[in-house]
Coordinates of C-alpha atoms in Angstrom, one line a residue:
M149 CA 22.7 -12.7 20.5
I150 CA 21.2 -11.4 23.8
V151 CA 21.0 -7.6 23.6
D152 CA 19.5 -7.3 26.9
C153 CA 17.8 -9.5 29.6
A154 CA 16.3 -8.3 32.9
I155 CA 13.5 -9.3 35.5
Y156 CA 11.0 -6.8 36.5
T157 CA 9.0 -7.0 39.3
H158 CA 6.4 -4.3 40.8
G159 CA 7.5 -2.0 38.0
H160 CA 11.3 -2.1 38.6
R161 CA 14.2 -3.5 37.0
S162 CA 16.4 -6.2 38.3
E163 CA 19.3 -8.3 37.1
G164 CA 18.5 -12.2 37.5
P165 CA 20.4 -15.3 37.3
E166 CA 22.6 -16.0 34.1
D167 CA 20.6 -19.4 33.8
L168 CA 17.3 -18.5 31.8
S169 CA 15.3 -21.2 33.8
D170 CA 16.3 -20.0 37.2
A171 CA 15.7 -16.4 36.0
L172 CA 12.2 -17.1 34.5
A173 CA 11.3 -19.2 37.9
E174 CA 12.5 -16.2 40.1
A175 CA 10.4 -13.8 37.9
R176 CA 7.3 -16.0 38.4
A177 CA 7.8 -16.6 42.0
A178 CA 8.1 -12.7 42.5
G179 CA 5.0 -11.8 40.6
G180 CA 6.8 -10.2 37.8
F181 CA 8.1 -11.1 34.3
M182 CA 11.5 -11.6 32.2
W183 CA 12.2 -9.8 29.3
I184 CA 14.8 -10.9 26.8
G185 CA 15.8 -8.9 24.0
L186 CA 17.7 -10.5 21.0
Y187 CA 19.2 -9.5 17.8
E188 CA 19.1 -11.7 14.6
P189 CA 19.8 -14.8 16.3
S190 CA 20.7 -17.9 14.6
E191 CA 18.9 -21.1 14.8
R192 CA 21.5 -22.6 17.3
E193 CA 21.5 -19.5 19.4
F194 CA 17.6 -19.4 19.8
D195 CA 17.3 -23.2 20.6
L196 CA 18.1 -22.5 24.2
V197 CA 15.2 -19.7 24.3
T198 CA 12.8 -22.1 22.8
E199 CA 13.5 -24.7 25.2
E200 CA 13.3 -22.8 28.1
F201 CA 10.1 -20.8 27.3
G202 CA 8.4 -23.4 25.0
L203 CA 7.8 -21.3 22.1
H204 CA 5.6 -22.9 19.1
P205 CA 8.0 -24.1 16.3
L206 CA 6.1 -22.1 13.8
A207 CA 6.6 -19.2 15.6
V208 CA 10.2 -19.8 16.2
E209 CA 10.6 -20.4 12.2
D210 CA 9.2 -17.0 11.3
A211 CA 11.1 -15.3 14.0
L212 CA 14.4 -16.9 12.6
K213 CA 13.6 -16.4 9.0
A214 CA 12.1 -12.9 9.2
H215 CA 10.6 -11.6 5.9
Q216 CA 7.1 -11.8 7.8
R217 CA 4.0 -9.6 7.3
P218 CA 2.6 -8.0 10.3
K219 CA 0.3 -10.5 11.9
L220 CA -0.6 -11.7 15.4
E221 CA -0.7 -15.5 16.2
I222 CA -2.0 -17.1 19.3
Y223 CA -0.5 -20.5 20.5
D224 CA -1.1 -22.6 23.6
D225 CA 1.8 -21.2 25.6
S226 CA 2.5 -18.1 24.0
L227 CA 1.2 -14.8 21.9
F228 CA 3.4 -14.1 18.9
M229 CA 3.1 -10.7 17.1
V230 CA 5.1 -9.5 14.1
L231 CA 5.6 -5.7 13.5
K232 CA 7.7 -4.0 10.9
P233 CA 9.4 -0.7 11.9
V234 CA 10.3 1.7 9.2
V235 CA 13.0 4.2 8.5
Y236 CA 13.0 7.0 6.0
E237 CA 16.1 8.3 4.5
P238 CA 15.2 11.9 3.0
E239 CA 18.5 11.9 1.2
S240 CA 18.1 8.9 -0.8
D241 CA 14.1 9.0 -0.6
T242 CA 14.5 5.4 0.3
V243 CA 12.0 3.5 3.1
S244 CA 13.5 0.6 4.7
A245 CA 11.6 -1.8 7.1
G246 CA 13.1 -3.8 9.9
E247 CA 11.2 -6.4 11.7
V248 CA 10.3 -7.1 15.4
M249 CA 9.0 -10.4 16.7
V250 CA 7.3 -10.4 20.2
F251 CA 6.5 -13.5 22.2
V252 CA 4.3 -12.9 25.1
G253 CA 3.5 -15.5 27.5
N254 CA 3.0 -16.3 31.2
A255 CA 5.7 -14.1 33.0
F256 CA 7.9 -13.6 30.1
V257 CA 8.4 -11.4 27.0
V258 CA 11.1 -12.4 24.1
T259 CA 11.8 -9.7 21.4
V260 CA 13.6 -10.7 18.3
R261 CA 14.8 -7.8 16.1
H262 CA 15.8 -8.0 12.6
G263 CA 17.3 -4.7 10.9
E264 CA 18.0 -1.4 12.1
G265 CA 14.5 0.3 12.4
A266 CA 13.6 -1.2 15.7
P267 CA 13.2 1.3 18.6
L268 CA 13.3 -1.6 21.3
A269 CA 16.3 0.1 23.6
A270 CA 14.2 3.2 23.5
V271 CA 10.9 1.4 24.4
R272 CA 12.8 -0.5 27.5
H273 CA 14.3 2.8 28.5
R274 CA 10.7 4.6 28.4
L275 CA 9.2 1.8 30.2
E276 CA 11.8 1.5 33.1
E277 CA 11.0 5.4 33.7
E278 CA 7.3 4.8 33.8
P279 CA 6.8 1.9 36.8
E280 CA 3.2 2.5 36.8
L281 CA 2.8 1.3 33.2
L282 CA 5.6 -1.5 33.6
V283 CA 3.7 -3.0 36.5
K284 CA 1.1 -4.2 34.3
G285 CA 3.5 -6.8 33.2
P286 CA 3.9 -8.4 29.6
T287 CA 0.9 -6.4 28.3
A288 CA 3.0 -3.4 28.9
V289 CA 5.7 -4.3 26.9
L290 CA 3.6 -5.3 23.8
Y291 CA 1.5 -2.1 24.0
A292 CA 4.9 0.2 24.2
I293 CA 6.4 -1.5 21.3
S294 CA 3.2 -1.2 19.4
D295 CA 2.9 2.4 20.3
A296 CA 6.7 3.3 19.5
V297 CA 6.4 1.6 15.9
V298 CA 3.1 3.1 15.3
D299 CA 4.2 6.8 16.3
H300 CA 7.2 6.7 14.1
Y301 CA 5.0 5.6 11.1
L302 CA 3.4 8.9 11.8
E303 CA 6.7 10.7 11.7
V304 CA 7.6 8.9 8.6
A305 CA 4.3 9.9 7.0
T306 CA 4.9 13.5 7.7
E307 CA 8.4 13.3 6.0
L308 CA 6.7 11.6 3.0
Q309 CA 4.3 14.3 2.7
T310 CA 6.8 17.1 2.8
D311 CA 9.1 15.3 0.2
L312 CA 6.3 14.4 -2.0
E313 CA 5.1 18.3 -1.9
E314 CA 8.7 19.3 -2.9
L315 CA 8.4 16.6 -5.9
E316 CA 5.0 17.9 -6.8
A317 CA 6.3 21.6 -7.0
A318 CA 9.3 20.5 -9.1
V319 CA 7.1 18.6 -11.6
F320 CA 4.7 21.7 -12.1
E321 CA 7.4 24.2 -12.0
P322 CA 7.4 25.7 -15.5
G323 CA 10.3 24.5 -17.5
S324 CA 11.1 21.5 -15.3
G325 CA 8.7 19.2 -15.5
G326 CA 10.1 17.9 -18.8
S327 CA 13.3 16.4 -17.0
R328 CA 14.2 12.8 -18.0
H329 CA 14.9 12.1 -14.6
T330 CA 11.6 13.5 -13.2
A331 CA 9.4 10.1 -14.3
S332 CA 11.9 8.0 -12.5
R333 CA 12.1 10.1 -9.3
I334 CA 8.1 9.8 -9.4
Y335 CA 8.2 6.2 -10.0
T336 CA 11.0 5.5 -7.2
F337 CA 8.8 7.7 -4.7
K338 CA 5.9 5.3 -5.8
R339 CA 7.8 2.2 -4.9
Q340 CA 8.8 4.0 -1.4
I341 CA 5.2 4.4 -0.5
L342 CA 4.4 0.8 -1.6
E343 CA 7.0 -0.3 0.9
F344 CA 5.6 1.7 3.5
R345 CA 2.1 0.4 2.8
R346 CA 3.3 -3.2 3.6
A347 CA 4.4 -2.3 6.9
T348 CA 1.3 -0.2 8.0
G349 CA -1.9 -2.1 6.2
P350 CA -1.6 -5.5 7.5
L351 CA -0.9 -4.4 11.1
A352 CA -4.6 -3.2 11.5
L353 CA -5.9 -6.6 12.0
P354 CA -3.7 -7.7 14.7
L355 CA -4.1 -4.2 16.5
T356 CA -8.1 -4.5 16.1
R357 CA -7.8 -8.0 17.6
L358 CA -5.8 -6.6 20.6
A359 CA -8.2 -3.8 20.9
G360 CA -11.0 -6.1 20.8
T361 CA -13.1 -4.0 18.6
G362 CA -15.4 -4.7 15.6
P363 CA -15.8 -8.5 15.2
F364 CA -12.8 -9.5 17.4
G365 CA -14.4 -8.7 20.7
A366 CA -13.1 -11.9 22.3
A367 CA -10.3 -11.5 24.9
V368 CA -6.7 -12.2 23.6
P369 CA -4.8 -14.7 25.9
F370 CA -1.8 -13.5 27.8
V371 CA -3.2 -9.8 27.3
D372 CA -4.9 -7.9 30.1
D373 CA -8.2 -7.0 29.4
K374 CA -7.7 -3.5 31.0
A375 CA -5.0 -2.8 28.3
R376 CA -7.8 -2.6 25.4
P377 CA -8.1 1.1 25.5
F378 CA -4.3 1.5 25.1
F379 CA -4.6 -0.8 22.1
R380 CA -7.5 1.2 20.8
D381 CA -5.4 4.4 21.1
V382 CA -2.6 2.7 19.0
N383 CA -5.0 1.5 16.4
D384 CA -6.5 4.9 16.0
H385 CA -3.2 6.2 15.3
L386 CA -2.5 3.2 12.9
A387 CA -5.8 4.4 11.0
R388 CA -4.6 7.7 10.4
V389 CA -1.2 6.5 9.0
N390 CA -3.2 4.1 6.8
E391 CA -5.4 7.0 5.6
S392 CA -2.3 9.2 5.1
V393 CA -0.6 6.3 3.1
E394 CA -3.3 6.0 1.0
A395 CA -3.8 9.8 0.3
L396 CA 0.0 9.9 -0.7
A397 CA -0.5 7.0 -3.0
R398 CA -3.3 8.6 -4.8
L399 CA -1.4 11.8 -5.1
V400 CA 1.6 10.3 -6.4
S401 CA -0.4 8.5 -8.8
D402 CA -2.0 11.8 -10.0
I403 CA 1.4 13.4 -10.1
L404 CA 2.6 10.9 -12.3
S405 CA -0.4 11.0 -14.7
A406 CA 0.1 15.0 -14.7
H407 CA 3.6 14.5 -15.6
L408 CA 2.9 12.1 -18.6
A409 CA 0.2 14.4 -19.7
Q410 CA 2.9 17.3 -19.7
M411 CA 5.3 15.3 -22.0
S412 CA 2.4 14.4 -24.1
V413 CA 1.5 17.9 -24.7
R414 CA 5.2 19.1 -25.0
Q415 CA 5.5 16.5 -27.7
N416 CA 2.5 17.6 -29.5
D417 CA 3.6 21.0 -29.4
D418 CA 7.0 19.8 -31.0
M419 CA 5.2 18.0 -33.6
R420 CA 3.3 21.1 -34.6
K421 CA 6.0 23.2 -34.6
I422 CA 8.0 20.7 -36.9
S423 CA 4.9 20.5 -39.1
A424 CA 4.6 24.3 -39.4
W425 CA 8.3 24.9 -40.4
A426 CA 8.1 21.7 -42.8
A427 CA 5.0 23.6 -44.5
M428 CA 6.7 26.6 -44.8
A429 CA 9.7 25.1 -46.3
A430 CA 7.6 23.0 -48.8
V431 CA 6.5 26.3 -50.6
P432 CA 9.8 27.5 -51.8
T433 CA 10.9 24.0 -52.5
M434 CA 7.7 23.4 -54.6
V435 CA 8.4 26.7 -56.8
A436 CA 12.1 26.1 -57.3
G437 CA 11.0 22.4 -58.3
I438 CA 8.9 24.0 -60.9
Y439 CA 11.3 26.3 -62.4
G440 CA 13.9 23.5 -62.3
M441 CA 12.2 21.5 -64.9
N442 CA 13.8 23.4 -67.7
F443 CA 10.7 24.0 -69.7
D444 CA 11.2 26.6 -73.0
H445 CA 7.5 27.7 -72.9
M446 CA 7.5 29.6 -69.8
P447 CA 6.9 33.3 -70.9
E448 CA 7.7 34.8 -67.5
L449 CA 11.6 33.4 -68.0
H450 CA 11.9 36.4 -70.5
W451 CA 10.3 39.1 -68.4
L452 CA 12.9 41.3 -67.1
W453 CA 11.2 41.5 -63.4
S454 CA 10.2 37.9 -63.3
Y455 CA 13.1 36.8 -61.0
P456 CA 12.2 39.5 -58.2
T457 CA 8.6 39.0 -58.6
V458 CA 8.9 35.3 -57.7
I459 CA 11.2 36.1 -55.0
V460 CA 8.7 38.7 -53.7
V461 CA 5.7 36.1 -54.0
L462 CA 7.7 33.4 -52.1
V463 CA 8.5 35.8 -49.3
A464 CA 4.9 37.0 -49.0
L465 CA 3.8 33.4 -48.9
E466 CA 6.2 32.6 -46.2
V467 CA 5.1 35.4 -44.3
L468 CA 1.4 34.6 -44.6
L469 CA 2.0 31.1 -43.5
Y470 CA 4.1 32.2 -40.5
R471 CA 1.4 34.4 -39.3
Q472 CA -1.3 31.7 -39.8
F473 CA 0.6 29.2 -37.9
K474 CA 1.4 31.9 -35.3
R475 CA -2.1 32.9 -34.9
R476 CA -3.0 29.1 -34.3
G477 CA -0.2 28.8 -31.6
W478 CA 1.8 26.4 -33.7
L479 CA 4.9 28.5 -33.7

């Protein structure tokens, strides 16, 4: 359950006692903080952490059940934030989202990870190499996690943009836009962008509160006021991501509309061709039907050149109809 657990004092890591209460007391006495990383804990496993750190039951329930929207909740003894890291698989064109829950309190940080798209190990390693940032306490951990998640959003947005440009080129390439699987590919891509938007869109409000901008200028408990510029930077990056996501959503909708228009035009062309050939077939059918009625009083039947004349007339009419349809673009 516990992936990593350490005490950080003056920006440096040290291994604390195995007992969580003793480790927390040691961290507070030294003026540092304790960081515990958990991976998909069960309710029984998480009870010990809940009891030792006094975590709010509603936040604990969210951390255990997962499937939460990005949000920021403030409780009496801790701060609770939910982030959704995403992973994009170019081979299958799928976006999958994990979840990271962060509890920030007085001298402790508890992170709970669900799924595979959480860069917490890399975040911890980076912080341990930057003591000047780690010395700022639990706020530094919250900032570093948010920054890593949002920066990866930018990478995913870039990969989606590249793949969407390839899909766009395939749709508008002559002779390939009518593939029966094209609409399915576009719709699948649209679903992936929607999944991406669910991770990035709701995160704007929590980061705005942490940055103290707009109507959320009040200080957030357990977060150092000096960290506001850092969260503003993360919020700016997230704004860029959300703009990219909106642009991708509009572009993929336009591509789908263009593809459907192409299909409609192609169907109309096919119908015109069918109608032209049907009209050309109707002329000899009509003439043959007239001469198939076995009338006696048809003078041309007794004329020596009547048969070749009828054939020549039919051919001339067919040529005339073909040229007319060709001129109008029906054939």
